[in-house]
Amino acid sequence: MDENKRPEEVEENCDALDAESKVEGAAEKGALCVDALETHDVFENAEPWDPIETKVVLGSFGAALFLLALFGYLIHKFLLT
């Protein structure tokens, strides 16, 4: 079982695999190889950020901070005193 192997044994198995089999069969064989992971740019096809979206996000944070302060005051005023 690959699950019960020591890290050194898993590393030796990764070294024994060629590059193609690392990518194709790493998941089935249970090998923990860094070479089996492929990286890609997650922002490659992202749509541009509109200025209105910035205003919405900042407005949401502002409203959240205001309501947090308001509820904190109300809890202090009516429940804790």
PDB file of N, CA and C in Angstrom:
ATOM      1  N   MET A   1       0.831  -1.179   0.000  1.00  0.00           N
ATOM      2  CA  MET A   1       0.000   0.000   0.000  1.00  0.00           C
ATOM      3  C   MET A   1       0.881   1.250   0.000  1.00  0.00           C
ATOM      4  N   ASP A   2       0.578   2.202  -0.881  1.00  0.00           N
ATOM      5  CA  ASP A   2       1.313   3.461  -0.937  1.00  0.00           C
ATOM      6  C   ASP A   2       1.014   4.342   0.273  1.00  0.00           C
ATOM      7  N   GLU A   3      -0.162   4.147   0.866  1.00  0.00           N
ATOM      8  CA  GLU A   3      -0.546   4.979   2.002  1.00  0.00           C
ATOM      9  C   GLU A   3       0.355   4.743   3.205  1.00  0.00           C
ATOM     10  N   ASN A   4       0.893   3.537   3.345  1.00  0.00           N
ATOM     11  CA  ASN A   4       1.685   3.176   4.510  1.00  0.00           C
ATOM     12  C   ASN A   4       3.184   3.348   4.304  1.00  0.00           C
ATOM     13  N   LYS A   5       3.598   3.855   3.170  1.00  0.00           N
ATOM     14  CA  LYS A   5       5.026   4.003   2.897  1.00  0.00           C
ATOM     15  C   LYS A   5       5.586   5.227   3.596  1.00  0.00           C
ATOM     16  N   ARG A   6       6.846   5.135   3.915  1.00  0.00           N
ATOM     17  CA  ARG A   6       7.555   6.281   4.478  1.00  0.00           C
ATOM     18  C   ARG A   6       7.792   7.304   3.369  1.00  0.00           C
ATOM     19  N   PRO A   7       7.971   8.583   3.712  1.00  0.00           N
ATOM     20  CA  PRO A   7       8.194   9.617   2.678  1.00  0.00           C
ATOM     21  C   PRO A   7       9.393   9.329   1.788  1.00  0.00           C
ATOM     22  N   GLU A   8      10.429   8.692   2.341  1.00  0.00           N
ATOM     23  CA  GLU A   8      11.608   8.388   1.523  1.00  0.00           C
ATOM     24  C   GLU A   8      11.253   7.384   0.431  1.00  0.00           C
ATOM     25  N   GLU A   9      10.403   6.395   0.765  1.00  0.00           N
ATOM     26  CA  GLU A   9      10.011   5.400  -0.228  1.00  0.00           C
ATOM     27  C   GLU A   9       9.154   6.012  -1.323  1.00  0.00           C
ATOM     28  N   VAL A  10       8.258   6.923  -0.940  1.00  0.00           N
ATOM     29  CA  VAL A  10       7.429   7.597  -1.932  1.00  0.00           C
ATOM     30  C   VAL A  10       8.297   8.435  -2.852  1.00  0.00           C
ATOM     31  N   GLU A  11       9.294   9.133  -2.284  1.00  0.00           N
ATOM     32  CA  GLU A  11      10.193   9.952  -3.084  1.00  0.00           C
ATOM     33  C   GLU A  11      10.987   9.093  -4.056  1.00  0.00           C
ATOM     34  N   GLU A  12      11.431   7.913  -3.613  1.00  0.00           N
ATOM     35  CA  GLU A  12      12.159   7.017  -4.508  1.00  0.00           C
ATOM     36  C   GLU A  12      11.263   6.564  -5.647  1.00  0.00           C
ATOM     37  N   ASN A  13       9.991   6.282  -5.352  1.00  0.00           N
ATOM     38  CA  ASN A  13       9.058   5.873  -6.403  1.00  0.00           C
ATOM     39  C   ASN A  13       8.828   7.003  -7.401  1.00  0.00           C
ATOM     40  N   CYS A  14       8.806   8.239  -6.931  1.00  0.00           N
ATOM     41  CA  CYS A  14       8.635   9.379  -7.829  1.00  0.00           C
ATOM     42  C   CYS A  14       9.836   9.523  -8.746  1.00  0.00           C
ATOM     43  N   ASP A  15      11.019   9.290  -8.217  1.00  0.00           N
ATOM     44  CA  ASP A  15      12.217   9.387  -9.037  1.00  0.00           C
ATOM     45  C   ASP A  15      12.241   8.300 -10.104  1.00  0.00           C
ATOM     46  N   ALA A  16      11.636   7.153  -9.812  1.00  0.00           N
ATOM     47  CA  ALA A  16      11.650   6.043 -10.753  1.00  0.00           C
ATOM     48  C   ALA A  16      10.675   6.261 -11.913  1.00  0.00           C
ATOM     49  N   LEU A  17       9.662   7.087 -11.716  1.00  0.00           N
ATOM     50  CA  LEU A  17       8.690   7.331 -12.769  1.00  0.00           C
ATOM     51  C   LEU A  17       9.237   8.320 -13.782  1.00  0.00           C
ATOM     52  N   ASP A  18       8.909   8.124 -15.057  1.00  0.00           N
ATOM     53  CA  ASP A  18       9.289   9.125 -16.046  1.00  0.00           C
ATOM     54  C   ASP A  18       8.261  10.249 -16.028  1.00  0.00           C
ATOM     55  N   ALA A  19       8.551  11.346 -16.702  1.00  0.00           N
ATOM     56  CA  ALA A  19       7.729  12.553 -16.611  1.00  0.00           C
ATOM     57  C   ALA A  19       6.297  12.314 -17.078  1.00  0.00           C
ATOM     58  N   GLU A  20       6.135  11.549 -18.156  1.00  0.00           N
ATOM     59  CA  GLU A  20       4.789  11.328 -18.697  1.00  0.00           C
ATOM     60  C   GLU A  20       3.938  10.507 -17.743  1.00  0.00           C
ATOM     61  N   SER A  21       4.501   9.481 -17.173  1.00  0.00           N
ATOM     62  CA  SER A  21       3.724   8.648 -16.258  1.00  0.00           C
ATOM     63  C   SER A  21       3.454   9.359 -14.946  1.00  0.00           C
ATOM     64  N   LYS A  22       4.298  10.339 -14.592  1.00  0.00           N
ATOM     65  CA  LYS A  22       4.033  11.126 -13.389  1.00  0.00           C
ATOM     66  C   LYS A  22       2.738  11.904 -13.546  1.00  0.00           C
ATOM     67  N   VAL A  23       2.570  12.518 -14.694  1.00  0.00           N
ATOM     68  CA  VAL A  23       1.391  13.339 -14.922  1.00  0.00           C
ATOM     69  C   VAL A  23       0.160  12.472 -15.126  1.00  0.00           C
ATOM     70  N   GLU A  24       0.266  11.431 -15.932  1.00  0.00           N
ATOM     71  CA  GLU A  24      -0.890  10.616 -16.270  1.00  0.00           C
ATOM     72  C   GLU A  24      -1.301   9.667 -15.148  1.00  0.00           C
ATOM     73  N   GLY A  25      -0.355   9.048 -14.484  1.00  0.00           N
ATOM     74  CA  GLY A  25      -0.715   7.995 -13.561  1.00  0.00           C
ATOM     75  C   GLY A  25      -0.459   8.286 -12.104  1.00  0.00           C
ATOM     76  N   ALA A  26      -0.139   9.497 -11.763  1.00  0.00           N
ATOM     77  CA  ALA A  26       0.179   9.797 -10.371  1.00  0.00           C
ATOM     78  C   ALA A  26      -1.029   9.606  -9.472  1.00  0.00           C
ATOM     79  N   ALA A  27      -2.187   9.983  -9.939  1.00  0.00           N
ATOM     80  CA  ALA A  27      -3.383   9.861  -9.109  1.00  0.00           C
ATOM     81  C   ALA A  27      -3.757   8.403  -8.898  1.00  0.00           C
ATOM     82  N   GLU A  28      -3.649   7.582  -9.943  1.00  0.00           N
ATOM     83  CA  GLU A  28      -4.019   6.175  -9.797  1.00  0.00           C
ATOM     84  C   GLU A  28      -3.011   5.407  -8.957  1.00  0.00           C
ATOM     85  N   LYS A  29      -1.743   5.751  -9.076  1.00  0.00           N
ATOM     86  CA  LYS A  29      -0.718   5.017  -8.349  1.00  0.00           C
ATOM     87  C   LYS A  29      -0.532   5.538  -6.934  1.00  0.00           C
ATOM     88  N   GLY A  30      -1.108   6.705  -6.631  1.00  0.00           N
ATOM     89  CA  GLY A  30      -0.989   7.263  -5.298  1.00  0.00           C
ATOM     90  C   GLY A  30       0.358   7.898  -5.031  1.00  0.00           C
ATOM     91  N   ALA A  31       1.124   8.193  -6.059  1.00  0.00           N
ATOM     92  CA  ALA A  31       2.437   8.805  -5.863  1.00  0.00           C
ATOM     93  C   ALA A  31       2.269  10.285  -5.547  1.00  0.00           C
ATOM     94  N   LEU A  32       3.058  10.749  -4.632  1.00  0.00           N
ATOM     95  CA  LEU A  32       3.024  12.152  -4.254  1.00  0.00           C
ATOM     96  C   LEU A  32       4.212  12.859  -4.894  1.00  0.00           C
ATOM     97  N   CYS A  33       4.071  13.245  -6.132  1.00  0.00           N
ATOM     98  CA  CYS A  33       5.158  13.873  -6.872  1.00  0.00           C
ATOM     99  C   CYS A  33       4.796  15.312  -7.192  1.00  0.00           C
ATOM    100  N   VAL A  34       5.724  16.205  -6.978  1.00  0.00           N
ATOM    101  CA  VAL A  34       5.509  17.600  -7.329  1.00  0.00           C
ATOM    102  C   VAL A  34       5.425  17.732  -8.846  1.00  0.00           C
ATOM    103  N   ASP A  35       6.159  16.924  -9.559  1.00  0.00           N
ATOM    104  CA  ASP A  35       6.157  17.000 -11.019  1.00  0.00           C
ATOM    105  C   ASP A  35       4.820  16.602 -11.616  1.00  0.00           C
ATOM    106  N   ALA A  36       3.988  15.909 -10.859  1.00  0.00           N
ATOM    107  CA  ALA A  36       2.695  15.476 -11.374  1.00  0.00           C
ATOM    108  C   ALA A  36       1.695  16.621 -11.403  1.00  0.00           C
ATOM    109  N   LEU A  37       1.979  17.701 -10.732  1.00  0.00           N
ATOM    110  CA  LEU A  37       1.067  18.836 -10.700  1.00  0.00           C
ATOM    111  C   LEU A  37       1.380  19.795 -11.833  1.00  0.00           C
ATOM    112  N   GLU A  38       0.349  20.228 -12.514  1.00  0.00           N
ATOM    113  CA  GLU A  38       0.522  21.197 -13.576  1.00  0.00           C
ATOM    114  C   GLU A  38       0.023  22.544 -13.082  1.00  0.00           C
ATOM    115  N   THR A  39       0.736  23.589 -13.428  1.00  0.00           N
ATOM    116  CA  THR A  39       0.315  24.918 -13.017  1.00  0.00           C
ATOM    117  C   THR A  39      -0.180  25.689 -14.232  1.00  0.00           C
ATOM    118  N   HIS A  40      -1.134  26.557 -13.991  1.00  0.00           N
ATOM    119  CA  HIS A  40      -1.622  27.427 -15.041  1.00  0.00           C
ATOM    120  C   HIS A  40      -2.056  28.743 -14.409  1.00  0.00           C
ATOM    121  N   ASP A  41      -2.104  29.771 -15.214  1.00  0.00           N
ATOM    122  CA  ASP A  41      -2.463  31.102 -14.739  1.00  0.00           C
ATOM    123  C   ASP A  41      -3.980  31.177 -14.574  1.00  0.00           C
ATOM    124  N   VAL A  42      -4.432  31.376 -13.340  1.00  0.00           N
ATOM    125  CA  VAL A  42      -5.862  31.405 -13.091  1.00  0.00           C
ATOM    126  C   VAL A  42      -6.498  32.719 -13.552  1.00  0.00           C
ATOM    127  N   PHE A  43      -5.698  33.745 -13.750  1.00  0.00           N
ATOM    128  CA  PHE A  43      -6.216  35.031 -14.196  1.00  0.00           C
ATOM    129  C   PHE A  43      -6.077  35.218 -15.708  1.00  0.00           C
ATOM    130  N   GLU A  44      -5.762  34.159 -16.417  1.00  0.00           N
ATOM    131  CA  GLU A  44      -5.503  34.262 -17.853  1.00  0.00           C
ATOM    132  C   GLU A  44      -6.717  34.789 -18.620  1.00  0.00           C
ATOM    133  N   ASN A  45      -7.892  34.259 -18.342  1.00  0.00           N
ATOM    134  CA  ASN A  45      -9.094  34.659 -19.080  1.00  0.00           C
ATOM    135  C   ASN A  45     -10.045  35.471 -18.212  1.00  0.00           C
ATOM    136  N   ALA A  46      -9.536  36.156 -17.220  1.00  0.00           N
ATOM    137  CA  ALA A  46     -10.382  36.929 -16.325  1.00  0.00           C
ATOM    138  C   ALA A  46     -10.892  38.184 -17.025  1.00  0.00           C
ATOM    139  N   GLU A  47     -12.122  38.540 -16.714  1.00  0.00           N
ATOM    140  CA  GLU A  47     -12.659  39.770 -17.294  1.00  0.00           C
ATOM    141  C   GLU A  47     -12.144  40.965 -16.507  1.00  0.00           C
ATOM    142  N   PRO A  48     -12.063  42.122 -17.116  1.00  0.00           N
ATOM    143  CA  PRO A  48     -11.516  43.302 -16.426  1.00  0.00           C
ATOM    144  C   PRO A  48     -12.431  43.753 -15.286  1.00  0.00           C
ATOM    145  N   TRP A  49     -11.830  44.389 -14.298  1.00  0.00           N
ATOM    146  CA  TRP A  49     -12.540  44.873 -13.116  1.00  0.00           C
ATOM    147  C   TRP A  49     -13.095  46.264 -13.432  1.00  0.00           C
ATOM    148  N   ASP A  50     -14.415  46.409 -13.299  1.00  0.00           N
ATOM    149  CA  ASP A  50     -15.056  47.697 -13.579  1.00  0.00           C
ATOM    150  C   ASP A  50     -14.984  48.607 -12.355  1.00  0.00           C
ATOM    151  N   PRO A  51     -14.930  49.920 -12.567  1.00  0.00           N
ATOM    152  CA  PRO A  51     -14.892  50.852 -11.432  1.00  0.00           C
ATOM    153  C   PRO A  51     -16.126  50.740 -10.530  1.00  0.00           C
ATOM    154  N   ILE A  52     -17.282  50.407 -11.105  1.00  0.00           N
ATOM    155  CA  ILE A  52     -18.492  50.280 -10.288  1.00  0.00           C
ATOM    156  C   ILE A  52     -18.359  49.117  -9.304  1.00  0.00           C
ATOM    157  N   GLU A  53     -17.642  48.082  -9.700  1.00  0.00           N
ATOM    158  CA  GLU A  53     -17.435  46.945  -8.800  1.00  0.00           C
ATOM    159  C   GLU A  53     -16.592  47.350  -7.593  1.00  0.00           C
ATOM    160  N   THR A  54     -15.631  48.233  -7.802  1.00  0.00           N
ATOM    161  CA  THR A  54     -14.833  48.745  -6.687  1.00  0.00           C
ATOM    162  C   THR A  54     -15.716  49.518  -5.716  1.00  0.00           C
ATOM    163  N   LYS A  55     -16.621  50.339  -6.257  1.00  0.00           N
ATOM    164  CA  LYS A  55     -17.530  51.105  -5.413  1.00  0.00           C
ATOM    165  C   LYS A  55     -18.471  50.189  -4.623  1.00  0.00           C
ATOM    166  N   VAL A  56     -18.940  49.134  -5.251  1.00  0.00           N
ATOM    167  CA  VAL A  56     -19.834  48.193  -4.567  1.00  0.00           C
ATOM    168  C   VAL A  56     -19.105  47.493  -3.421  1.00  0.00           C
ATOM    169  N   VAL A  57     -17.880  47.050  -3.665  1.00  0.00           N
ATOM    170  CA  VAL A  57     -17.107  46.366  -2.627  1.00  0.00           C
ATOM    171  C   VAL A  57     -16.800  47.312  -1.467  1.00  0.00           C
ATOM    172  N   LEU A  58     -16.339  48.529  -1.770  1.00  0.00           N
ATOM    173  CA  LEU A  58     -16.034  49.489  -0.713  1.00  0.00           C
ATOM    174  C   LEU A  58     -17.294  49.904   0.041  1.00  0.00           C
ATOM    175  N   GLY A  59     -18.407  50.044  -0.659  1.00  0.00           N
ATOM    176  CA  GLY A  59     -19.674  50.357  -0.009  1.00  0.00           C
ATOM    177  C   GLY A  59     -20.131  49.243   0.916  1.00  0.00           C
ATOM    178  N   SER A  60     -19.920  48.008   0.508  1.00  0.00           N
ATOM    179  CA  SER A  60     -20.281  46.861   1.350  1.00  0.00           C
ATOM    180  C   SER A  60     -19.445  46.829   2.621  1.00  0.00           C
ATOM    181  N   PHE A  61     -18.147  47.077   2.488  1.00  0.00           N
ATOM    182  CA  PHE A  61     -17.290  47.121   3.680  1.00  0.00           C
ATOM    183  C   PHE A  61     -17.686  48.286   4.589  1.00  0.00           C
ATOM    184  N   GLY A  62     -17.990  49.428   4.005  1.00  0.00           N
ATOM    185  CA  GLY A  62     -18.422  50.574   4.801  1.00  0.00           C
ATOM    186  C   GLY A  62     -19.710  50.291   5.554  1.00  0.00           C
ATOM    187  N   ALA A  63     -20.685  49.695   4.871  1.00  0.00           N
ATOM    188  CA  ALA A  63     -21.952  49.356   5.516  1.00  0.00           C
ATOM    189  C   ALA A  63     -21.737  48.329   6.625  1.00  0.00           C
ATOM    190  N   ALA A  64     -20.865  47.360   6.374  1.00  0.00           N
ATOM    191  CA  ALA A  64     -20.588  46.339   7.394  1.00  0.00           C
ATOM    192  C   ALA A  64     -19.960  46.964   8.632  1.00  0.00           C
ATOM    193  N   LEU A  65     -19.006  47.866   8.441  1.00  0.00           N
ATOM    194  CA  LEU A  65     -18.370  48.523   9.590  1.00  0.00           C
ATOM    195  C   LEU A  65     -19.362  49.406  10.347  1.00  0.00           C
ATOM    196  N   PHE A  66     -20.205  50.138   9.619  1.00  0.00           N
ATOM    197  CA  PHE A  66     -21.208  50.975  10.254  1.00  0.00           C
ATOM    198  C   PHE A  66     -22.178  50.135  11.078  1.00  0.00           C
ATOM    199  N   LEU A  67     -22.680  49.056  10.491  1.00  0.00           N
ATOM    200  CA  LEU A  67     -23.634  48.208  11.207  1.00  0.00           C
ATOM    201  C   LEU A  67     -22.989  47.492  12.389  1.00  0.00           C
ATOM    202  N   LEU A  68     -21.737  47.122  12.268  1.00  0.00           N
ATOM    203  CA  LEU A  68     -21.025  46.515  13.383  1.00  0.00           C
ATOM    204  C   LEU A  68     -20.921  47.496  14.545  1.00  0.00           C
ATOM    205  N   ALA A  69     -20.576  48.751  14.252  1.00  0.00           N
ATOM    206  CA  ALA A  69     -20.494  49.762  15.303  1.00  0.00           C
ATOM    207  C   ALA A  69     -21.876  50.038  15.898  1.00  0.00           C
ATOM    208  N   LEU A  70     -22.897  50.118  15.059  1.00  0.00           N
ATOM    209  CA  LEU A  70     -24.255  50.372  15.542  1.00  0.00           C
ATOM    210  C   LEU A  70     -24.737  49.249  16.450  1.00  0.00           C
ATOM    211  N   PHE A  71     -24.594  48.010  16.021  1.00  0.00           N
ATOM    212  CA  PHE A  71     -25.039  46.886  16.847  1.00  0.00           C
ATOM    213  C   PHE A  71     -24.202  46.771  18.121  1.00  0.00           C
ATOM    214  N   GLY A  72     -22.922  47.070  18.035  1.00  0.00           N
ATOM    215  CA  GLY A  72     -22.091  47.071  19.238  1.00  0.00           C
ATOM    216  C   GLY A  72     -22.573  48.092  20.247  1.00  0.00           C
ATOM    217  N   TYR A  73     -22.922  49.290  19.763  1.00  0.00           N
ATOM    218  CA  TYR A  73     -23.443  50.336  20.651  1.00  0.00           C
ATOM    219  C   TYR A  73     -24.779  49.906  21.263  1.00  0.00           C
ATOM    220  N   LEU A  74     -25.684  49.381  20.417  1.00  0.00           N
ATOM    221  CA  LEU A  74     -27.003  48.978  20.914  1.00  0.00           C
ATOM    222  C   LEU A  74     -26.912  47.852  21.928  1.00  0.00           C
ATOM    223  N   ILE A  75     -26.044  46.892  21.699  1.00  0.00           N
ATOM    224  CA  ILE A  75     -25.859  45.794  22.657  1.00  0.00           C
ATOM    225  C   ILE A  75     -25.298  46.341  23.962  1.00  0.00           C
ATOM    226  N   HIS A  76     -24.338  47.223  23.877  1.00  0.00           N
ATOM    227  CA  HIS A  76     -23.763  47.820  25.092  1.00  0.00           C
ATOM    228  C   HIS A  76     -24.812  48.635  25.851  1.00  0.00           C
ATOM    229  N   LYS A  77     -25.590  49.427  25.115  1.00  0.00           N
ATOM    230  CA  LYS A  77     -26.550  50.326  25.737  1.00  0.00           C
ATOM    231  C   LYS A  77     -27.718  49.574  26.383  1.00  0.00           C
ATOM    232  N   PHE A  78     -28.289  48.599  25.675  1.00  0.00           N
ATOM    233  CA  PHE A  78     -29.529  47.988  26.147  1.00  0.00           C
ATOM    234  C   PHE A  78     -29.359  46.621  26.820  1.00  0.00           C
ATOM    235  N   LEU A  79     -28.310  45.913  26.536  1.00  0.00           N
ATOM    236  CA  LEU A  79     -28.167  44.568  27.123  1.00  0.00           C
ATOM    237  C   LEU A  79     -27.133  44.506  28.230  1.00  0.00           C
ATOM    238  N   LEU A  80     -26.066  45.251  28.105  1.00  0.00           N
ATOM    239  CA  LEU A  80     -24.977  45.129  29.081  1.00  0.00           C
ATOM    240  C   LEU A  80     -25.064  46.120  30.230  1.00  0.00           C
ATOM    241  N   THR A  81     -25.921  47.160  30.110  1.00  0.00           N
ATOM    242  CA  THR A  81     -26.014  48.123  31.219  1.00  0.00           C
ATOM    243  C   THR A  81     -27.332  48.014  31.945  1.00  0.00           C
TER     244      THR A  81
END
